[in-house]
Amino acid sequence: MEVVVLPTYAEMSKAAAQIVADVLNTKPNAVLGMATGSTPLGLYQELVRMHREEGLDFTQVTTFNLDEYVGLRPNHSQSYHYFMQENFFKHVNMAAGNIYIPSGTTSNYRSFCEWYERRIQECGGIDVQILGIGSDGHIAFNEPGSSLSSRTRLKTLAQSTIEDNARFFERKEDVPIYAITMGVGTILEARTLVLCASGQNKAAAVAAMVEGPVTSMNTASALQLHPEARVFLDESAAGHLKMREYYDWVKKMKPGAPKV
Ligand code: GLP
C-alpha cells in the first residue's frame, strides 16, 4: 500500500486525479470505478478541469459506481445518480450508455446485483477504483462485519453511517436505511485502488485501515490485500498514523527509485 500525505485537500485531490488521468492517457477506453461523498468532489473537479483545459477525453470511458441508496429515484437530489450527474457526468464528454450506477429502485435486487457484477466483467473489469472511507472504516457501503469477499448486494446501513449522512438530508428520518453496494471482493478485483480521505473525523478509521489488522470490522483494511492500493490523505486525516515519517521518506525518495 502506498500512503501519500499532502498538505491540503486540494493537493490530495489533484494527486489522486492525476492517477486517473495517467490511466486514461495510456488506455482511453479504461473502466473507472466511481465513488460519491464529499471527499471525491475535489478529484472530480480536477478531472473536469483537465477535460476542459487539457482535453482529457472520456468518450470511450466506462464507469461503474460503487453504490446507491435503496428507495431514491435517480432524480432525487440525494441519490448517487443525481450526485454523479451534477458533479461529474454533465461536465465531461462521457457517453450516457457507458455509465453504470446501481439501481436504488429495481424490483429485483438479487438479479440486479448479479447483472451488475456480470456487466463489470463483460466490460473487462475495473481499471481504477476511486474510494472514500466512512468514519467507521467502510468502503462503498460495506459496513463493519461485511465479508471481505462480499459481492454486490443489498446492505443495511450502520446507524453511525445514517447519522454521518444525515447532514445531506432535511431530517435524519429521511436517510435511507438500505443501500445496494459493490462488495469488498468486487472492489478488490479492480486493478488499481485509489482511496482519498480528508479531515480529522477520518483519522482513526484511516490509521486502522493502514496500520491495523486486516479485519471486516474496518472493511477499508482489505486494501492491505491489494497489490496496487494507493492512499491519498490530507494532513488531518493522517493525524493518527504511527509510520508517518516512513511514508514521507518513501514519497521523498520516490523520484530517485529505479523505474519498474
Ligand atoms: C458514504 C459512501 C462512501 C463514502 C462515505 C464517506 O457512506 N457510500 O462511498 O466513502 O460516504 O463520505 P464522505 O466523503 O462524504 O465523508
mmCIF file of C-alpha atoms and ligand atoms in Angstrom:
data_model
loop_
_atom_site.group_PDB
_atom_site.id
_atom_site.type_symbol
_atom_site.label_atom_id
_atom_site.label_comp_id
_atom_site.label_asym_id
_atom_site.label_seq_id
_atom_site.Cartn_x
_atom_site.Cartn_y
_atom_site.Cartn_z
ATOM 1 C CA MET A 1 0.000 0.000 0.000
ATOM 2 C CA GLU A 2 1.336 3.420 -0.922
ATOM 3 C CA VAL A 3 0.442 6.153 1.561
ATOM 4 C CA VAL A 4 0.861 9.728 0.376
ATOM 5 C CA VAL A 5 0.168 12.613 2.736
ATOM 6 C CA LEU A 6 -0.361 16.031 1.187
ATOM 7 C CA PRO A 7 -0.678 19.344 2.982
ATOM 8 C CA THR A 8 -4.171 20.224 1.770
ATOM 9 C CA TYR A 9 -7.402 18.744 0.445
ATOM 10 C CA ALA A 10 -6.800 20.443 -2.916
ATOM 11 C CA GLU A 11 -3.352 18.886 -3.324
ATOM 12 C CA MET A 12 -4.661 15.486 -2.258
ATOM 13 C CA SER A 13 -7.450 15.725 -4.852
ATOM 14 C CA LYS A 14 -5.024 16.713 -7.610
ATOM 15 C CA ALA A 15 -2.639 13.859 -6.851
ATOM 16 C CA ALA A 16 -5.465 11.317 -6.953
ATOM 17 C CA ALA A 17 -6.932 12.805 -10.148
ATOM 18 C CA GLN A 18 -3.514 12.515 -11.792
ATOM 19 C CA ILE A 19 -3.571 8.734 -11.276
ATOM 20 C CA VAL A 20 -6.900 8.561 -13.121
ATOM 21 C CA ALA A 21 -5.644 10.866 -15.883
ATOM 22 C CA ASP A 22 -2.454 8.791 -16.325
ATOM 23 C CA VAL A 23 -4.564 5.666 -16.834
ATOM 24 C CA LEU A 24 -6.839 7.429 -19.348
ATOM 25 C CA ASN A 25 -3.836 8.736 -21.237
ATOM 26 C CA THR A 26 -2.472 5.225 -21.717
ATOM 27 C CA LYS A 27 -5.858 3.479 -22.018
ATOM 28 C CA PRO A 28 -8.532 5.828 -23.417
ATOM 29 C CA ASN A 29 -11.246 3.159 -23.051
ATOM 30 C CA ALA A 30 -10.468 2.469 -19.397
ATOM 31 C CA VAL A 31 -13.158 1.368 -16.951
ATOM 32 C CA LEU A 32 -13.358 3.629 -13.916
ATOM 33 C CA GLY A 33 -14.960 2.814 -10.584
ATOM 34 C CA MET A 34 -16.631 5.916 -9.183
ATOM 35 C CA ALA A 35 -17.307 6.932 -5.588
ATOM 36 C CA THR A 36 -19.617 9.504 -4.059
ATOM 37 C CA GLY A 37 -19.493 11.532 -0.842
ATOM 38 C CA SER A 38 -17.889 14.888 -0.209
ATOM 39 C CA THR A 39 -14.316 13.552 -0.397
ATOM 40 C CA PRO A 40 -14.051 12.819 -4.151
ATOM 41 C CA LEU A 41 -15.581 16.180 -5.140
ATOM 42 C CA GLY A 42 -12.152 17.807 -5.499
ATOM 43 C CA LEU A 43 -10.904 14.872 -7.558
ATOM 44 C CA TYR A 44 -13.894 15.197 -9.916
ATOM 45 C CA GLN A 45 -13.388 18.953 -10.188
ATOM 46 C CA GLU A 46 -9.778 18.366 -11.158
ATOM 47 C CA LEU A 47 -10.767 15.797 -13.820
ATOM 48 C CA VAL A 48 -13.328 18.280 -15.191
ATOM 49 C CA ARG A 49 -10.621 20.959 -15.301
ATOM 50 C CA MET A 50 -8.296 18.580 -17.171
ATOM 51 C CA HIS A 51 -11.117 17.799 -19.594
ATOM 52 C CA ARG A 52 -11.762 21.491 -20.273
ATOM 53 C CA GLU A 53 -8.220 22.787 -20.301
ATOM 54 C CA GLU A 54 -6.122 19.819 -21.366
ATOM 55 C CA GLY A 55 -8.557 17.835 -23.493
ATOM 56 C CA LEU A 56 -8.786 14.809 -21.190
ATOM 57 C CA ASP A 57 -11.210 12.656 -23.139
ATOM 58 C CA PHE A 58 -13.973 10.487 -21.678
ATOM 59 C CA THR A 59 -15.759 9.417 -24.874
ATOM 60 C CA GLN A 60 -14.543 5.824 -24.651
ATOM 61 C CA VAL A 61 -14.566 5.569 -20.860
ATOM 62 C CA THR A 62 -16.985 3.304 -18.983
ATOM 63 C CA THR A 63 -17.851 3.936 -15.338
ATOM 64 C CA PHE A 64 -19.320 1.803 -12.588
ATOM 65 C CA ASN A 65 -20.416 3.467 -9.369
ATOM 66 C CA LEU A 66 -19.878 1.787 -6.043
ATOM 67 C CA ASP A 67 -23.307 2.163 -4.503
ATOM 68 C CA GLU A 68 -26.748 3.739 -4.326
ATOM 69 C CA TYR A 69 -29.372 4.294 -1.650
ATOM 70 C CA VAL A 70 -32.372 1.997 -1.837
ATOM 71 C CA GLY A 71 -35.615 3.841 -2.462
ATOM 72 C CA LEU A 72 -34.218 7.008 -4.031
ATOM 73 C CA ARG A 73 -35.129 7.678 -7.646
ATOM 74 C CA PRO A 74 -32.302 8.862 -9.922
ATOM 75 C CA ASN A 75 -33.653 12.432 -9.884
ATOM 76 C CA HIS A 76 -33.759 12.623 -6.056
ATOM 77 C CA SER A 77 -31.292 15.325 -5.011
ATOM 78 C CA GLN A 78 -29.529 12.963 -2.564
ATOM 79 C CA SER A 79 -29.359 9.950 -4.839
ATOM 80 C CA TYR A 80 -25.921 8.972 -6.028
ATOM 81 C CA HIS A 81 -27.260 9.067 -9.606
ATOM 82 C CA TYR A 82 -28.005 12.762 -9.128
ATOM 83 C CA PHE A 83 -24.686 13.380 -7.383
ATOM 84 C CA MET A 84 -22.725 11.890 -10.269
ATOM 85 C CA GLN A 85 -24.711 13.735 -12.891
ATOM 86 C CA GLU A 86 -24.340 17.104 -11.167
ATOM 87 C CA ASN A 87 -20.746 16.788 -10.030
ATOM 88 C CA PHE A 88 -19.158 14.934 -12.881
ATOM 89 C CA PHE A 89 -21.023 13.450 -15.834
ATOM 90 C CA LYS A 90 -22.674 16.613 -17.074
ATOM 91 C CA HIS A 91 -19.312 18.398 -17.157
ATOM 92 C CA VAL A 92 -17.387 15.874 -19.280
ATOM 93 C CA ASN A 93 -17.933 14.057 -22.584
ATOM 94 C CA MET A 94 -18.995 10.624 -21.318
ATOM 95 C CA ALA A 95 -21.354 8.534 -23.468
ATOM 96 C CA ALA A 96 -24.571 8.071 -21.479
ATOM 97 C CA GLY A 97 -24.662 4.363 -22.392
ATOM 98 C CA ASN A 98 -21.297 3.794 -20.699
ATOM 99 C CA ILE A 99 -22.473 4.924 -17.256
ATOM 100 C CA TYR A 100 -23.471 2.267 -14.722
ATOM 101 C CA ILE A 101 -24.801 3.078 -11.260
ATOM 102 C CA PRO A 102 -26.565 0.552 -9.014
ATOM 103 C CA SER A 103 -30.330 0.937 -9.125
ATOM 104 C CA GLY A 104 -31.991 2.022 -5.905
ATOM 105 C CA THR A 105 -35.427 1.229 -7.287
ATOM 106 C CA THR A 106 -35.188 -2.139 -9.011
ATOM 107 C CA SER A 107 -37.983 -4.631 -8.356
ATOM 108 C CA ASN A 108 -35.487 -7.481 -8.007
ATOM 109 C CA TYR A 109 -32.319 -6.599 -6.108
ATOM 110 C CA ARG A 110 -30.765 -10.038 -6.277
ATOM 111 C CA SER A 111 -30.906 -10.305 -10.049
ATOM 112 C CA PHE A 112 -29.896 -6.659 -10.445
ATOM 113 C CA CYS A 113 -26.779 -7.256 -8.329
ATOM 114 C CA GLU A 114 -25.880 -10.354 -10.339
ATOM 115 C CA TRP A 115 -26.318 -8.395 -13.563
ATOM 116 C CA TYR A 116 -24.143 -5.537 -12.234
ATOM 117 C CA GLU A 117 -21.315 -7.930 -11.373
ATOM 118 C CA ARG A 118 -21.621 -9.565 -14.795
ATOM 119 C CA ARG A 119 -21.564 -6.199 -16.562
ATOM 120 C CA ILE A 120 -18.314 -5.233 -14.806
ATOM 121 C CA GLN A 121 -16.736 -8.461 -16.079
ATOM 122 C CA GLU A 122 -18.127 -8.040 -19.599
ATOM 123 C CA CYS A 123 -16.622 -4.551 -19.757
ATOM 124 C CA GLY A 124 -13.210 -6.000 -18.919
ATOM 125 C CA GLY A 125 -13.089 -5.280 -15.168
ATOM 126 C CA ILE A 126 -12.386 -2.002 -13.404
ATOM 127 C CA ASP A 127 -9.016 -0.394 -14.136
ATOM 128 C CA VAL A 128 -9.059 2.243 -11.393
ATOM 129 C CA GLN A 129 -11.467 2.258 -8.485
ATOM 130 C CA ILE A 130 -11.862 5.571 -6.650
ATOM 131 C CA LEU A 131 -12.761 5.176 -2.978
ATOM 132 C CA GLY A 132 -13.562 7.224 0.085
ATOM 133 C CA ILE A 133 -13.769 5.890 3.637
ATOM 134 C CA GLY A 134 -16.541 6.168 6.198
ATOM 135 C CA SER A 135 -15.753 7.182 9.762
ATOM 136 C CA ASP A 136 -16.409 3.526 10.708
ATOM 137 C CA GLY A 137 -13.882 2.355 8.117
ATOM 138 C CA HIS A 138 -16.400 1.346 5.462
ATOM 139 C CA ILE A 139 -15.653 1.418 1.747
ATOM 140 C CA ALA A 140 -18.694 1.910 -0.508
ATOM 141 C CA PHE A 141 -21.417 0.765 1.920
ATOM 142 C CA ASN A 142 -19.533 -2.257 3.239
ATOM 143 C CA GLU A 143 -20.239 -1.663 6.886
ATOM 144 C CA PRO A 144 -18.219 -3.294 9.685
ATOM 145 C CA GLY A 145 -18.805 -7.039 9.603
ATOM 146 C CA SER A 146 -19.122 -7.208 5.808
ATOM 147 C CA SER A 147 -17.371 -10.239 4.387
ATOM 148 C CA LEU A 148 -14.053 -9.343 2.803
ATOM 149 C CA SER A 149 -15.091 -11.488 -0.156
ATOM 150 C CA SER A 150 -18.575 -9.976 -0.475
ATOM 151 C CA ARG A 151 -20.078 -9.148 -3.872
ATOM 152 C CA THR A 152 -22.604 -6.515 -4.988
ATOM 153 C CA ARG A 153 -25.636 -6.840 -2.741
ATOM 154 C CA LEU A 154 -28.175 -5.103 -0.537
ATOM 155 C CA LYS A 155 -26.823 -3.828 2.813
ATOM 156 C CA THR A 156 -28.378 -2.309 5.894
ATOM 157 C CA LEU A 157 -26.560 0.918 6.790
ATOM 158 C CA ALA A 158 -24.940 1.251 10.201
ATOM 159 C CA GLN A 159 -26.637 3.750 12.498
ATOM 160 C CA SER A 160 -23.407 5.767 12.618
ATOM 161 C CA THR A 161 -23.426 5.999 8.803
ATOM 162 C CA ILE A 162 -27.029 7.170 8.846
ATOM 163 C CA GLU A 163 -26.003 9.850 11.343
ATOM 164 C CA ASP A 164 -22.925 10.844 9.291
ATOM 165 C CA ASN A 165 -25.004 11.143 6.117
ATOM 166 C CA ALA A 166 -27.946 12.905 7.773
ATOM 167 C CA ARG A 167 -26.204 16.221 7.052
ATOM 168 C CA PHE A 168 -27.242 15.868 3.409
ATOM 169 C CA PHE A 169 -30.950 15.289 4.170
ATOM 170 C CA GLU A 170 -33.584 17.551 5.642
ATOM 171 C CA ARG A 171 -34.279 15.182 8.525
ATOM 172 C CA LYS A 172 -32.375 12.175 9.865
ATOM 173 C CA GLU A 173 -35.510 10.072 9.242
ATOM 174 C CA ASP A 174 -35.144 10.789 5.526
ATOM 175 C CA VAL A 175 -31.808 8.961 5.252
ATOM 176 C CA PRO A 176 -32.398 5.593 3.580
ATOM 177 C CA ILE A 177 -31.713 2.575 5.781
ATOM 178 C CA TYR A 178 -30.637 0.256 2.966
ATOM 179 C CA ALA A 179 -28.237 0.549 0.092
ATOM 180 C CA ILE A 180 -27.066 -1.518 -2.816
ATOM 181 C CA THR A 181 -23.283 -1.699 -2.848
ATOM 182 C CA MET A 182 -20.380 -3.376 -4.573
ATOM 183 C CA GLY A 183 -18.832 -5.885 -2.196
ATOM 184 C CA VAL A 184 -15.320 -5.778 -0.766
ATOM 185 C CA GLY A 185 -14.482 -8.723 -3.034
ATOM 186 C CA THR A 186 -15.784 -6.797 -6.051
ATOM 187 C CA ILE A 187 -13.670 -3.768 -5.134
ATOM 188 C CA LEU A 188 -10.521 -5.842 -4.587
ATOM 189 C CA GLU A 189 -10.741 -7.076 -8.201
ATOM 190 C CA ALA A 190 -10.117 -3.583 -9.596
ATOM 191 C CA ARG A 191 -6.580 -3.308 -10.997
ATOM 192 C CA THR A 192 -5.710 -0.145 -9.050
ATOM 193 C CA LEU A 193 -7.385 1.285 -5.967
ATOM 194 C CA VAL A 194 -7.196 5.000 -5.163
ATOM 195 C CA LEU A 195 -8.592 5.910 -1.748
ATOM 196 C CA CYS A 196 -8.822 9.525 -0.595
ATOM 197 C CA ALA A 197 -9.519 10.678 2.934
ATOM 198 C CA SER A 198 -9.687 14.168 4.334
ATOM 199 C CA GLY A 199 -10.370 15.624 7.756
ATOM 200 C CA GLN A 200 -9.857 14.758 11.381
ATOM 201 C CA ASN A 201 -13.043 12.702 11.649
ATOM 202 C CA LYS A 202 -11.428 10.122 9.344
ATOM 203 C CA ALA A 203 -8.085 9.921 11.167
ATOM 204 C CA ALA A 204 -8.941 6.939 13.387
ATOM 205 C CA ALA A 205 -10.511 4.922 10.546
ATOM 206 C CA VAL A 206 -7.533 5.733 8.307
ATOM 207 C CA ALA A 207 -4.994 4.582 10.920
ATOM 208 C CA ALA A 208 -6.940 1.333 11.399
ATOM 209 C CA MET A 209 -7.105 0.823 7.623
ATOM 210 C CA VAL A 210 -3.390 1.388 7.027
ATOM 211 C CA GLU A 211 -1.724 0.181 10.209
ATOM 212 C CA GLY A 212 -4.282 -2.059 11.914
ATOM 213 C CA PRO A 213 -5.043 -5.705 11.210
ATOM 214 C CA VAL A 214 -6.973 -6.766 8.117
ATOM 215 C CA THR A 215 -10.444 -7.138 9.522
ATOM 216 C CA SER A 216 -14.053 -6.981 8.422
ATOM 217 C CA MET A 217 -14.503 -4.538 11.339
ATOM 218 C CA ASN A 218 -12.801 -1.949 9.103
ATOM 219 C CA THR A 219 -13.519 -3.045 5.551
ATOM 220 C CA ALA A 220 -11.060 -0.495 4.147
ATOM 221 C CA SER A 221 -8.287 -2.548 5.791
ATOM 222 C CA ALA A 222 -8.863 -5.071 2.960
ATOM 223 C CA LEU A 223 -6.825 -2.638 0.827
ATOM 224 C CA GLN A 224 -3.795 -4.193 2.531
ATOM 225 C CA LEU A 225 -4.508 -7.309 0.465
ATOM 226 C CA HIS A 226 -4.403 -5.413 -2.831
ATOM 227 C CA PRO A 227 -1.151 -5.152 -4.805
ATOM 228 C CA GLU A 228 -1.901 -1.661 -6.206
ATOM 229 C CA ALA A 229 -3.619 0.267 -3.430
ATOM 230 C CA ARG A 230 -2.775 3.964 -3.230
ATOM 231 C CA VAL A 231 -4.000 6.056 -0.316
ATOM 232 C CA PHE A 232 -4.047 9.863 -0.538
ATOM 233 C CA LEU A 233 -4.545 11.784 2.690
ATOM 234 C CA ASP A 234 -4.570 15.360 3.793
ATOM 235 C CA GLU A 235 -2.760 16.344 6.991
ATOM 236 C CA SER A 236 -5.721 15.966 9.314
ATOM 237 C CA ALA A 237 -6.781 12.544 8.011
ATOM 238 C CA ALA A 238 -3.180 11.383 8.526
ATOM 239 C CA GLY A 239 -3.155 12.611 12.120
ATOM 240 C CA HIS A 240 -3.186 9.169 13.823
ATOM 241 C CA LEU A 241 -0.628 7.368 11.661
ATOM 242 C CA LYS A 242 2.327 5.922 13.563
ATOM 243 C CA MET A 243 4.534 5.307 10.492
ATOM 244 C CA ARG A 244 4.132 8.829 9.145
ATOM 245 C CA GLU A 245 7.863 9.502 8.907
ATOM 246 C CA TYR A 246 8.327 6.420 6.756
ATOM 247 C CA TYR A 247 5.528 7.392 4.349
ATOM 248 C CA ASP A 248 7.083 10.832 3.926
ATOM 249 C CA TRP A 249 10.518 9.302 3.386
ATOM 250 C CA VAL A 250 9.172 6.947 0.694
ATOM 251 C CA LYS A 251 7.467 9.882 -1.032
ATOM 252 C CA LYS A 252 10.665 11.946 -0.942
ATOM 253 C CA MET A 253 12.807 9.094 -2.291
ATOM 254 C CA LYS A 254 10.331 8.019 -4.981
ATOM 255 C CA PRO A 255 11.718 10.155 -7.832
ATOM 256 C CA GLY A 256 15.147 8.505 -7.424
ATOM 257 C CA ALA A 257 13.853 4.932 -7.251
ATOM 258 C CA PRO A 258 14.736 2.589 -10.123
ATOM 259 C CA LYS A 259 11.950 2.540 -12.702
ATOM 260 C CA VAL A 260 9.928 -0.663 -12.610
HETATM 261 C C1 GLP B 1 -20.833 7.098 2.004
HETATM 262 C C2 GLP B 1 -20.395 6.393 0.725
HETATM 263 C C3 GLP B 1 -18.928 6.054 0.737
HETATM 264 C C4 GLP B 1 -18.105 7.241 1.175
HETATM 265 C C5 GLP B 1 -18.534 7.658 2.560
HETATM 266 C C6 GLP B 1 -17.743 8.842 3.102
HETATM 267 O O1 GLP B 1 -21.136 6.244 3.032
HETATM 268 N N1 GLP B 1 -21.151 5.204 0.496
HETATM 269 O O2 GLP B 1 -18.532 5.593 -0.565
HETATM 270 O O3 GLP B 1 -16.745 6.929 1.137
HETATM 271 O O4 GLP B 1 -19.906 8.024 2.493
HETATM 272 O O5 GLP B 1 -18.270 10.030 2.604
HETATM 273 P P1 GLP B 1 -17.624 11.461 2.756
HETATM 274 O O6 GLP B 1 -16.573 11.507 1.709
HETATM 275 O O7 GLP B 1 -18.728 12.417 2.488
HETATM 276 O O8 GLP B 1 -17.072 11.544 4.114
#
